[in-house]
mmCIF file of C-alpha atoms in Angstrom:
data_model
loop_
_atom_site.group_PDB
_atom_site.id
_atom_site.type_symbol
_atom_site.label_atom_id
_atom_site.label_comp_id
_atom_site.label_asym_id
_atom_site.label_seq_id
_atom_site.Cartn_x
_atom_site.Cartn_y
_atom_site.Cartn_z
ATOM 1 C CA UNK A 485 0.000 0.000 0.000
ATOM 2 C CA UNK A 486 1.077 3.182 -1.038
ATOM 3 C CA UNK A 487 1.260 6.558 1.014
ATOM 4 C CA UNK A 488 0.122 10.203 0.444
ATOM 5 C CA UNK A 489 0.624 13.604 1.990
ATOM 6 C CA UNK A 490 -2.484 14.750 2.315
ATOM 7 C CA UNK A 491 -2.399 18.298 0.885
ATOM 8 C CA UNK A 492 0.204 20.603 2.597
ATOM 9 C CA UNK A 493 0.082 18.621 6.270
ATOM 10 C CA UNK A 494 1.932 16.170 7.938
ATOM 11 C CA UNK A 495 -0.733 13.537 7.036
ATOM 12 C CA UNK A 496 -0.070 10.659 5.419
ATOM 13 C CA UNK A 497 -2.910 8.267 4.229
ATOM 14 C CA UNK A 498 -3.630 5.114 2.214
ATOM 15 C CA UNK A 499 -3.611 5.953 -1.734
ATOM 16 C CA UNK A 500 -6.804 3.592 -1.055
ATOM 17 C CA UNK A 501 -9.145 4.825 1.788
ATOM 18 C CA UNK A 502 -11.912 2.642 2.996
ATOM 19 C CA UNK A 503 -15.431 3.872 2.423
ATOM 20 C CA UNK A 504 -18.853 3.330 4.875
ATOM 21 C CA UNK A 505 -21.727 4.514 3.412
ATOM 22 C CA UNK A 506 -23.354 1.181 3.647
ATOM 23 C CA UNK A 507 -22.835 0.883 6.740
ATOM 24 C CA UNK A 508 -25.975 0.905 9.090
ATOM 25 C CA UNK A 509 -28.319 -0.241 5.679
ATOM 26 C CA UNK A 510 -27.114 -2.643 3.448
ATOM 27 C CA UNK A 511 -23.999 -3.658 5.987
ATOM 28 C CA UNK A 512 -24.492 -4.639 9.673
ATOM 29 C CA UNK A 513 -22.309 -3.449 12.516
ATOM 30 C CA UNK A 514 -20.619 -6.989 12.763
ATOM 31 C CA UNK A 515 -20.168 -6.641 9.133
ATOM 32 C CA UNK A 516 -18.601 -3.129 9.495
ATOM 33 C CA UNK A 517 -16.176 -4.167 11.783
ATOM 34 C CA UNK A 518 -14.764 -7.063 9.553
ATOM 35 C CA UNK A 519 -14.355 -4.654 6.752
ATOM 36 C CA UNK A 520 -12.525 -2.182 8.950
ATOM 37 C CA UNK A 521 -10.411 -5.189 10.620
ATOM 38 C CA UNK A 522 -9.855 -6.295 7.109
ATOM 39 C CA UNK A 523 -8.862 -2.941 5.551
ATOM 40 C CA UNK A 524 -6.200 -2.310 8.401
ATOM 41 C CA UNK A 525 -4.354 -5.765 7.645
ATOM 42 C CA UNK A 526 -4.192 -4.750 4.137
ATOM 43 C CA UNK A 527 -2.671 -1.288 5.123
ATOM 44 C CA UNK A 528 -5.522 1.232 4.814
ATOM 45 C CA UNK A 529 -5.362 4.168 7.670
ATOM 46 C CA UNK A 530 -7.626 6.348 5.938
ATOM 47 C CA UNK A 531 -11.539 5.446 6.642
ATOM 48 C CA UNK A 532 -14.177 8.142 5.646
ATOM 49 C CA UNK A 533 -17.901 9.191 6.506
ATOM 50 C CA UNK A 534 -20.383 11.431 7.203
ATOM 51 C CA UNK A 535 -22.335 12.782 9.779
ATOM 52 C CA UNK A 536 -25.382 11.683 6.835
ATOM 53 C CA UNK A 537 -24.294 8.217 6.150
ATOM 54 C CA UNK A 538 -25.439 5.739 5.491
ATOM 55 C CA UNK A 539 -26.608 6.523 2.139
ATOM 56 C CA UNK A 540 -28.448 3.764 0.932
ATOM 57 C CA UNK A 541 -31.294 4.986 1.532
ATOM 58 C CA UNK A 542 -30.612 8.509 3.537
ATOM 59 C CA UNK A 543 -32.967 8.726 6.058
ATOM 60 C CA UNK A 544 -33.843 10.538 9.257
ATOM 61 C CA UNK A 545 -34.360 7.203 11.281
ATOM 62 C CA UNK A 546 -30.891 5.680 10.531
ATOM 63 C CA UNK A 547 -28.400 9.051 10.073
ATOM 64 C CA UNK A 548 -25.499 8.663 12.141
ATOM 65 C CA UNK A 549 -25.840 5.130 12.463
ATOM 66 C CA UNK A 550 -22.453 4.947 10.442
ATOM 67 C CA UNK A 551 -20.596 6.955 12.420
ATOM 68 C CA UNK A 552 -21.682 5.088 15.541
ATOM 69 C CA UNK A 553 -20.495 1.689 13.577
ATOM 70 C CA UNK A 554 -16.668 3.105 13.542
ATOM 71 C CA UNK A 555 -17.033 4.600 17.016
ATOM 72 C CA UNK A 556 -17.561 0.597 19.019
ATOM 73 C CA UNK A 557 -14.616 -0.667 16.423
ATOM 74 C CA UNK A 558 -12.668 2.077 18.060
ATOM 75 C CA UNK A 559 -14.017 0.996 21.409
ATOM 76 C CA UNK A 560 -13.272 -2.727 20.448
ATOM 77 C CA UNK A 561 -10.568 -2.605 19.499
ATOM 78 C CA UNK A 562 -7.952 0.355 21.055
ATOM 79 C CA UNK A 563 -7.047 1.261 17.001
ATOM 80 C CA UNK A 564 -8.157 4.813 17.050
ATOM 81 C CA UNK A 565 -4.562 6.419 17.247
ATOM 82 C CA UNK A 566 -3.679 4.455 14.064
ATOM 83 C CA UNK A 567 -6.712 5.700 11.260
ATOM 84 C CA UNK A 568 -6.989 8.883 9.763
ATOM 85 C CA UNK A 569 -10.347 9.620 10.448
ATOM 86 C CA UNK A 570 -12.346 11.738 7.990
ATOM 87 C CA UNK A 571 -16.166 12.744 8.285
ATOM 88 C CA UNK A 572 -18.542 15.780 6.864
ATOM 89 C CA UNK A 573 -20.700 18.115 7.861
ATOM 90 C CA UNK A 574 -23.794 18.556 6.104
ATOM 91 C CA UNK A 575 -24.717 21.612 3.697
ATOM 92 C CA UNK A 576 -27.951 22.673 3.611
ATOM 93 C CA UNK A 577 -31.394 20.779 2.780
ATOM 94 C CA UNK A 578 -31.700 17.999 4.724
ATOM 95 C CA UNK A 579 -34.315 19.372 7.433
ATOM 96 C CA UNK A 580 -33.717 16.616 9.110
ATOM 97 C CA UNK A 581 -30.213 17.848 10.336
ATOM 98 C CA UNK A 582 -30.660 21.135 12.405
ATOM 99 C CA UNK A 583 -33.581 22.210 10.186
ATOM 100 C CA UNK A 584 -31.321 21.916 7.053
ATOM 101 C CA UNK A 585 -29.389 24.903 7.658
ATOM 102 C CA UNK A 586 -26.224 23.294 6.427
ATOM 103 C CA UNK A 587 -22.158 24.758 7.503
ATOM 104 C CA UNK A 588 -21.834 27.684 9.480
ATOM 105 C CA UNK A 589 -20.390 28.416 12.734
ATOM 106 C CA UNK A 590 -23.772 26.942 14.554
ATOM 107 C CA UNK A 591 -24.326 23.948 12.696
ATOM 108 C CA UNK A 592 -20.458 23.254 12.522
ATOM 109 C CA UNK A 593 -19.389 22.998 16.550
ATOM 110 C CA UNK A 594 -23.165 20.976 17.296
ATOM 111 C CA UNK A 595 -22.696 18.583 14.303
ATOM 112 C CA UNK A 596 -18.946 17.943 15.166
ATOM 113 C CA UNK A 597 -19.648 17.344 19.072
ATOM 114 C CA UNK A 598 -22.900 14.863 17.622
ATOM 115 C CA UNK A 599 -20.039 13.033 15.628
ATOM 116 C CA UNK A 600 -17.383 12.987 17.907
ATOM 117 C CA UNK A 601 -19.715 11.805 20.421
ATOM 118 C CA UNK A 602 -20.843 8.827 17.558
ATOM 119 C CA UNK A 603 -17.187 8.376 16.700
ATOM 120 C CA UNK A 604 -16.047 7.801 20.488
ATOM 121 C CA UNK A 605 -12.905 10.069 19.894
ATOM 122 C CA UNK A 606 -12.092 13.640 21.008
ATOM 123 C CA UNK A 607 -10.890 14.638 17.353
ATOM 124 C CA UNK A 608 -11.097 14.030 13.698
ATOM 125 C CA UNK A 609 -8.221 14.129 11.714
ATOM 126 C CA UNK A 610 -9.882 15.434 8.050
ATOM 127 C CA UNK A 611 -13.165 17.630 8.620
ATOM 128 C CA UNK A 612 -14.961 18.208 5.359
ATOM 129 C CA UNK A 613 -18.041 20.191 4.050
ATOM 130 C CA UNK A 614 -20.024 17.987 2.310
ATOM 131 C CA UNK A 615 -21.284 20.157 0.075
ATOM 132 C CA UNK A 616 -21.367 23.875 0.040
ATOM 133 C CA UNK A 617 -24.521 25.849 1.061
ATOM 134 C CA UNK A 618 -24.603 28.428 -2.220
ATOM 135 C CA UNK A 619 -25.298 25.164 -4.672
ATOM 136 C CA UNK A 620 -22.909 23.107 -6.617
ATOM 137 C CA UNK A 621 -22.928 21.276 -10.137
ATOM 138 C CA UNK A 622 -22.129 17.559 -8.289
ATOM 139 C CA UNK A 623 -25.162 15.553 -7.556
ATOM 140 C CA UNK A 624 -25.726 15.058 -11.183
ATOM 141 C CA UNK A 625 -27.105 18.679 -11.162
ATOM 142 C CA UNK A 626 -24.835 19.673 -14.136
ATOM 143 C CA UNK A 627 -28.057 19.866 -15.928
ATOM 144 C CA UNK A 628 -29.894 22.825 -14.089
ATOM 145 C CA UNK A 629 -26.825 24.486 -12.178
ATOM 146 C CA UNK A 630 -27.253 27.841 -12.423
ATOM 147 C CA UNK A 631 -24.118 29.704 -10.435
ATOM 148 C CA UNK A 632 -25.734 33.382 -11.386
ATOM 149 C CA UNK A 633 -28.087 33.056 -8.876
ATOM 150 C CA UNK A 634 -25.926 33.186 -6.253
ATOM 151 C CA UNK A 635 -25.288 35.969 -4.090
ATOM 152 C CA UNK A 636 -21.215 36.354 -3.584
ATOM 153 C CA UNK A 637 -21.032 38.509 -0.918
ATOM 154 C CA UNK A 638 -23.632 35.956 1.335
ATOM 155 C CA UNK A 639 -21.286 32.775 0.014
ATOM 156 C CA UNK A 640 -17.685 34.785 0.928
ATOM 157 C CA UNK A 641 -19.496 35.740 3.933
ATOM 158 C CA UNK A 642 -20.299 31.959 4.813
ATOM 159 C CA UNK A 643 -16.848 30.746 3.642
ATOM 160 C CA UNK A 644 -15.042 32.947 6.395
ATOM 161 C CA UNK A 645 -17.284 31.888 8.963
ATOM 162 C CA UNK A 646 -16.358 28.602 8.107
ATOM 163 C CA UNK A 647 -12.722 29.088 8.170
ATOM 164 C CA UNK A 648 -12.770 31.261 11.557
ATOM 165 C CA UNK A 649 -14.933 28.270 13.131
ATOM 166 C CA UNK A 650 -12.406 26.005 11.545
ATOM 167 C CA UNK A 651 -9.297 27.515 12.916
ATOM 168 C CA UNK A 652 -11.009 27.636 16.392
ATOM 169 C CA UNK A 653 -11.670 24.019 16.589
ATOM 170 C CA UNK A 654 -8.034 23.180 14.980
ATOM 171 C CA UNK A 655 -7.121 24.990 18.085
ATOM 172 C CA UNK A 656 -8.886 23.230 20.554
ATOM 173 C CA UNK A 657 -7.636 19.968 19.297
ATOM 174 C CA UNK A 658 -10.906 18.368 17.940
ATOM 175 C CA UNK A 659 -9.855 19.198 14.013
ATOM 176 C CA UNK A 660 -6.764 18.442 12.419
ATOM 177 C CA UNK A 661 -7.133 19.314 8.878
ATOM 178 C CA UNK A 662 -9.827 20.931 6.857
ATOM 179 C CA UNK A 663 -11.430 20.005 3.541
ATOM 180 C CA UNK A 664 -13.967 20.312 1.090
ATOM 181 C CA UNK A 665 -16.423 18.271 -1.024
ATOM 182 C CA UNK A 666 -18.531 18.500 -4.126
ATOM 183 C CA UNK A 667 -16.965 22.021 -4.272
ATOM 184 C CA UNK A 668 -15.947 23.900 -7.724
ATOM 185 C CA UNK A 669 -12.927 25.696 -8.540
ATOM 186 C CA UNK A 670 -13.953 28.606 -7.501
ATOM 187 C CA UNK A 671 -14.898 27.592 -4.392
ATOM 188 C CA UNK A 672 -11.695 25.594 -3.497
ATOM 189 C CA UNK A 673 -9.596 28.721 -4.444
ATOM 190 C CA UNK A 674 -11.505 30.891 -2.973
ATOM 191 C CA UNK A 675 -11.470 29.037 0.369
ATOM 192 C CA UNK A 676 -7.460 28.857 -0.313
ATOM 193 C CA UNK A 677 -7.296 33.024 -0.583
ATOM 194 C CA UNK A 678 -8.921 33.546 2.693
ATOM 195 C CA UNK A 679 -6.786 30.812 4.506
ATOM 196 C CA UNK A 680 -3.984 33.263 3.155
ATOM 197 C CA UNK A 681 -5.311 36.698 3.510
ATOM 198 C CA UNK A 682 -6.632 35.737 7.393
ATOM 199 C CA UNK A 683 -4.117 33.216 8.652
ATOM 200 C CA UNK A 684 -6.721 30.463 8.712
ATOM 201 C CA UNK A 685 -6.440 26.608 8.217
ATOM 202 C CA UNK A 686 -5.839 25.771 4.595
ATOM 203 C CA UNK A 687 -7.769 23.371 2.466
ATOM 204 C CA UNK A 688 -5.858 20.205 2.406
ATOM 205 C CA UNK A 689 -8.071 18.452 0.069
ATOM 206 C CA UNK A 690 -11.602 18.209 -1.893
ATOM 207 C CA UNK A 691 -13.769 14.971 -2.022
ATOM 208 C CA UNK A 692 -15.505 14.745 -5.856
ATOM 209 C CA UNK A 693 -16.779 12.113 -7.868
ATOM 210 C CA UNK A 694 -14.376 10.978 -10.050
ATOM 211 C CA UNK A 695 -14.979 7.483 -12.243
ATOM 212 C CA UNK A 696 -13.680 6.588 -16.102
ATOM 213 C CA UNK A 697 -17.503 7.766 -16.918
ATOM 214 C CA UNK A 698 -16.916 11.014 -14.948
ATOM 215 C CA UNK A 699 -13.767 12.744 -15.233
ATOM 216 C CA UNK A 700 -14.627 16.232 -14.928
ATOM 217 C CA UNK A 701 -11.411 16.745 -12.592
ATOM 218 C CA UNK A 702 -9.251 16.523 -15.397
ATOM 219 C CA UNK A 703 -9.747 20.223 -16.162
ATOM 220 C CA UNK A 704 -9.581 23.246 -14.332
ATOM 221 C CA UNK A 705 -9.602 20.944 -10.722
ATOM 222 C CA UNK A 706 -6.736 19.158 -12.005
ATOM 223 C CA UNK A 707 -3.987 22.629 -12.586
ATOM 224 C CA UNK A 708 -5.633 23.934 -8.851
ATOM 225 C CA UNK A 709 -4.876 20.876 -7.414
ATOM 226 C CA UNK A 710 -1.132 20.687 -8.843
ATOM 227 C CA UNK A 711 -0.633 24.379 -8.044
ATOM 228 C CA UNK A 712 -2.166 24.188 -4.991
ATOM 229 C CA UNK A 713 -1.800 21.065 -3.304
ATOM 230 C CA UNK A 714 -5.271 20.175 -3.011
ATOM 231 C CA UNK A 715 -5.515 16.398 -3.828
ATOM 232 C CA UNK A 716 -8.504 14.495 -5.188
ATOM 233 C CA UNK A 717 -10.459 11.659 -2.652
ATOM 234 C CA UNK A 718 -11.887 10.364 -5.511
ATOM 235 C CA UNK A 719 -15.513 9.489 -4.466
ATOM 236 C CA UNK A 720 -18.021 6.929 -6.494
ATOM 237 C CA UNK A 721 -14.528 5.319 -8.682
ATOM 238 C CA UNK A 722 -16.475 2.262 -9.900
ATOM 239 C CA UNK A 723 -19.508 4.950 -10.550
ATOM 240 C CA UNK A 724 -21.822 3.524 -8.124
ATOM 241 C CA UNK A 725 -21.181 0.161 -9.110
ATOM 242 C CA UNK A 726 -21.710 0.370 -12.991
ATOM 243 C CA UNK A 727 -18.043 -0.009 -13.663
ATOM 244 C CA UNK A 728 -18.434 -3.626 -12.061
ATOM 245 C CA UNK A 729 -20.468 -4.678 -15.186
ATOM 246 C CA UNK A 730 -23.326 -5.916 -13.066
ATOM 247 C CA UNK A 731 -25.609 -3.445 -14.026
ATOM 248 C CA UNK A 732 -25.250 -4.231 -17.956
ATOM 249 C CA UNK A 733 -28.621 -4.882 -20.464
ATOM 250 C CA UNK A 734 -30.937 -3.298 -17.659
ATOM 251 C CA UNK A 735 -29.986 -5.729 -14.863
ATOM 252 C CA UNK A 736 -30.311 -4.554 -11.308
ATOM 253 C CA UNK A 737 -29.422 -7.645 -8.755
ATOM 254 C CA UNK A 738 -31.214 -8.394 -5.410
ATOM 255 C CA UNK A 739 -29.456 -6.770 -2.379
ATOM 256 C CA UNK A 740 -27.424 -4.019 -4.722
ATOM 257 C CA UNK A 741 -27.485 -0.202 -4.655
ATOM 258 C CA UNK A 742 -29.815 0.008 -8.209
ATOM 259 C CA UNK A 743 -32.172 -2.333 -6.448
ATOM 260 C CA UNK A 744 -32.443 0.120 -3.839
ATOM 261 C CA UNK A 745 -31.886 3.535 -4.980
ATOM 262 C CA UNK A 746 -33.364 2.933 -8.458
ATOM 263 C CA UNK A 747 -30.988 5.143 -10.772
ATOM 264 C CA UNK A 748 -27.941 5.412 -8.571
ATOM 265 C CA UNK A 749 -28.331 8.678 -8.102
ATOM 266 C CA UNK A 750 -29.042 9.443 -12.014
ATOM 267 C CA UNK A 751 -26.224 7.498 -13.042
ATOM 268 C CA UNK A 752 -27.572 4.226 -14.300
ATOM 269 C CA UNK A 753 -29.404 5.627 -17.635
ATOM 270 C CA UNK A 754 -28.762 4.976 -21.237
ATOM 271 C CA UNK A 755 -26.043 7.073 -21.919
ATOM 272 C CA UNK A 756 -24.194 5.092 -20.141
ATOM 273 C CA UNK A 757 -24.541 1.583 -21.533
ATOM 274 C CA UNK A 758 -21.831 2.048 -24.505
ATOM 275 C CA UNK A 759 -18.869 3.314 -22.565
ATOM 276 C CA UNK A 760 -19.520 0.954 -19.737
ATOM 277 C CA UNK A 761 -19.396 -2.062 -22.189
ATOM 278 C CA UNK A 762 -16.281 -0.733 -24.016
ATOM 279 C CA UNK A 763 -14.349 -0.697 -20.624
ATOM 280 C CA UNK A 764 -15.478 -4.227 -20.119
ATOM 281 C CA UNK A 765 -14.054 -5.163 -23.318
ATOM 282 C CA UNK A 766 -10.759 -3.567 -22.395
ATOM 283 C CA UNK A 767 -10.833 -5.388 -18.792
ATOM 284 C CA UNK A 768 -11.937 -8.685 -20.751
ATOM 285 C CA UNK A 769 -9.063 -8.675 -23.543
ATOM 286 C CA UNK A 770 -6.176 -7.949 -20.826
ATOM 287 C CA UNK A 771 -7.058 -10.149 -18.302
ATOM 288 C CA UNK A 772 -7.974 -7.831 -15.891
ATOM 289 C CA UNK A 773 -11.109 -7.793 -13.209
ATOM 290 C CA UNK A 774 -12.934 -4.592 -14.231
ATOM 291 C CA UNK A 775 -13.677 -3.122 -11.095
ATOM 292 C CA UNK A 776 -9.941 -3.274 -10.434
ATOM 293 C CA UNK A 777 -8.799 -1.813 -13.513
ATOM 294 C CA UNK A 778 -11.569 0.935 -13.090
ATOM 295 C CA UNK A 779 -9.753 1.582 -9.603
ATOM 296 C CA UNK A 780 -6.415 1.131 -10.909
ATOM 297 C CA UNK A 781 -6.979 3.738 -13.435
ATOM 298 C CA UNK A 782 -7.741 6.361 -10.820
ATOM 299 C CA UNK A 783 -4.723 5.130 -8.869
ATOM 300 C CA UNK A 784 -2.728 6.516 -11.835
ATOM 301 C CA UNK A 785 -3.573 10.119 -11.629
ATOM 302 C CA UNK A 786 -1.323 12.795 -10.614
ATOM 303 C CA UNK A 787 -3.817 14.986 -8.312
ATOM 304 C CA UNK A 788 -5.317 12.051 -6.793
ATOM 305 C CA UNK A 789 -4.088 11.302 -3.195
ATOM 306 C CA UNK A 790 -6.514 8.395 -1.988
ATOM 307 C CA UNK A 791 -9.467 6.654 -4.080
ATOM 308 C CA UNK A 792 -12.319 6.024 -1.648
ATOM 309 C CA UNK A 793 -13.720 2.466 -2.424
ATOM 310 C CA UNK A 794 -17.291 1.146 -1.054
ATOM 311 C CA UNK A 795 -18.119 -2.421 -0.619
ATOM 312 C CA UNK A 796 -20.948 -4.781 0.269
ATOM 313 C CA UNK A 797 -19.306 -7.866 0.595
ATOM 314 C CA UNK A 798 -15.637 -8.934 1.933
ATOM 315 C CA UNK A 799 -15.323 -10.618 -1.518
ATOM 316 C CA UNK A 800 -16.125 -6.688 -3.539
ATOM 317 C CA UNK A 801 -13.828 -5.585 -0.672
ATOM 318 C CA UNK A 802 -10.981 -7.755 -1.560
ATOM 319 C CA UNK A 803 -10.800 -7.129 -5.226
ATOM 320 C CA UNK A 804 -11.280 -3.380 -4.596
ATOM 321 C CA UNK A 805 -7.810 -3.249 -2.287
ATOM 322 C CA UNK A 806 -6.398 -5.599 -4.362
ATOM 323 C CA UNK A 807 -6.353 -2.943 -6.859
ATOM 324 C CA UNK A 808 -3.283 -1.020 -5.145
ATOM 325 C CA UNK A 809 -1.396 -3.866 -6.698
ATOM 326 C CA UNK A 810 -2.648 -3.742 -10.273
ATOM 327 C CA UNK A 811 -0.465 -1.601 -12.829
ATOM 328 C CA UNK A 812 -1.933 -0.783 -16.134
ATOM 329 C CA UNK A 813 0.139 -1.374 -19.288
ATOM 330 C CA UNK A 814 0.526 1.871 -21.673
ATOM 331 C CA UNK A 815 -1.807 -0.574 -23.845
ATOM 332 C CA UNK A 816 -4.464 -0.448 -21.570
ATOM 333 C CA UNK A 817 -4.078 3.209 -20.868
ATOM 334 C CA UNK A 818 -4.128 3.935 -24.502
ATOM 335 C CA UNK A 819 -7.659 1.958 -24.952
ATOM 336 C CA UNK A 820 -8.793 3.569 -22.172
ATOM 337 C CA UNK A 821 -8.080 7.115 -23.845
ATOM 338 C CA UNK A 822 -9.596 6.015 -26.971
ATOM 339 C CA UNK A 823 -12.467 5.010 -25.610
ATOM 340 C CA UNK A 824 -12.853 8.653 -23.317
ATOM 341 C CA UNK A 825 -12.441 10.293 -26.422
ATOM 342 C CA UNK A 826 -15.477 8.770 -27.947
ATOM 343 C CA UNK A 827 -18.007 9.297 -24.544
ATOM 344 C CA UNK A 828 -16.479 11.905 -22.712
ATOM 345 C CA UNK A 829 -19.153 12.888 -20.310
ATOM 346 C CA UNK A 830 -21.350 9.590 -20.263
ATOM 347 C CA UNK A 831 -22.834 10.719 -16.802
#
């Protein structure tokens, strides 16, 4: 397993960091704990969540039920000094979490004492916003996102009273990096001029989607993330599954994520069918398992520091971490361009 600084810290996580959003729905708290006990053999220190997980379905009755998962295999087993611990703080919308008023100073200090509470811990090493108040593109909202509506004095005016709150909790021990997620360029750098022009904590990375069907960081993310330091946790890499192949002709198995959520979050439509099936040919012809080479793929990018991987089963988990060990001939990588060329925004 490989390492990575994570942004401008002292942080170093797993280039693979082990997902949970399963975990209180479709995964059981026995079956948490295996994956986590599992994931630490392999050499993943880097587990992520959310104060909203689990996701499949979100709900009001089981939110937080993840977080409470990794807080008794901290309990269990003494292992808390050795993860990087990551988790989010809602943005607005859910009125279920403090009437859906999303970050601000407020909502930031109670949702971080709910989690650490959840967690069992007195800190957490990466704090994120999981999305940002003013609206965002992510969310398969490309479609409708409309950033002229938005009021830039309100969102600078939230961003610094983010940052203060931030810095204030960094000093009281309970945060030891900051980050963002499902955030645009703009956002990221203007987050980073603040940090500068106030003495604040900097952004040491963002959390996006980022999948062969969806490779939107390529662009502008990409040259603010070498410039800047802000690396990619690559979130969704097997795009919610369909990168697996199960999902192929229309097919949506008992017990998976389409059977539950439907469309996977708008993913799992037609548009998709042709590139999906052209990356299984490329798996097919080299030998490789496709969810690995979809993994091993984002593994190869410059800006990305850790791929977040999400797994049902201790056999999905296995071939998903087994993926650190995959390396992609320039073959493979030259298909795989081809084949971007032809669908290059699928999703």
């Amino acid at each position: 397993m490989k390492y990575n600084k994570l942004g401008r810290t002292d942080i170093s996580v797993s280039e693979i960091c082990l997902g949970t959003m399963t975990w209180g729905t479709q995964n059981s708290e026995a079956e948490a704990h295996e994956q986590m006990d599992y994931a630490v053999q392999e050499g993943i220190n880097f587990f992520d969540t959310a104060e909203l997980y689990p996701t499949t379905p979100v709900s009001a009755e089981t939110q937080g039920r993840t977080e409470d998962y990794i807080g008794s295999w901290f309990e269990k087993t003494g292992k808390r000094k050795d993860i990087v611990l990551a988790t989010k703080v809602a943005g607005t919308g859910r009125s279920y979490l403090r009437n859906g008023e999303g970050a601000d100073a407020k909502n930031i200090r109670l949702a971080l004492e709910a989690s650490l509470k959840r967690l069992k811990t007195d800190y957490v090493d990466l704090y994120q916003i999981h999305w940002p108040n003013r609206g965002h593109f992510h969310f398969r909202q490309s479609w409708h996102y409309d950033p002229f509506k938005q009021d830039r004095a309100k969102a600078v005016a939230n961003m610094t009273d983010i940052l203060e709150t931030v810095g204030e909790l960094v000093k009281e021990g309970k945060i030891r990096a900051f980050g963002l997620s499902n955030e645009t360029t703009w956002g990221i750098q203007k987050y980073l001029t603040l940090s500068e022009q106030m003495d604040l904590p900097r952004v040491a990375s963002v959390q996006n989607e980022y999948n062969l069907l969806y490779r939107h960081f390529d662009l502008d993310l990409a040259e603010l993330s070498h410039h800047e330091d802000v690396g990619l946790l690559a979130y969704s890499p097997l795009a919610a599954g369909i990168l697996t192949g199960k999902y192929i002709n229309g097919q949506k198995p008992a017990g998976t994520r389409a059977s539950i959520n439907g469309d996977l979050g708008g993913r799992l439509q037609p548009l998709q069918e042709a590139p999906t099936k052209a990356y299984l040919d490329i798996a097919a012809r080299h030998g490789l398992d496709p969810s690995q080479m979809a993994l091993a793929f984002c593994l190869t990018r410059r800006f990305m520091t850790s791929v977040i991987i999400g797994a049902t089963t201790m056999a999905q988990l296995k071939t998903d971490i087994g993926s650190a060990n995959v390396v992609l001939s320039n073959d493979v990588l030259a298909e795989i361009e081809k084949v971007h060329r032809q669908y290059p925004m699928p999703l």
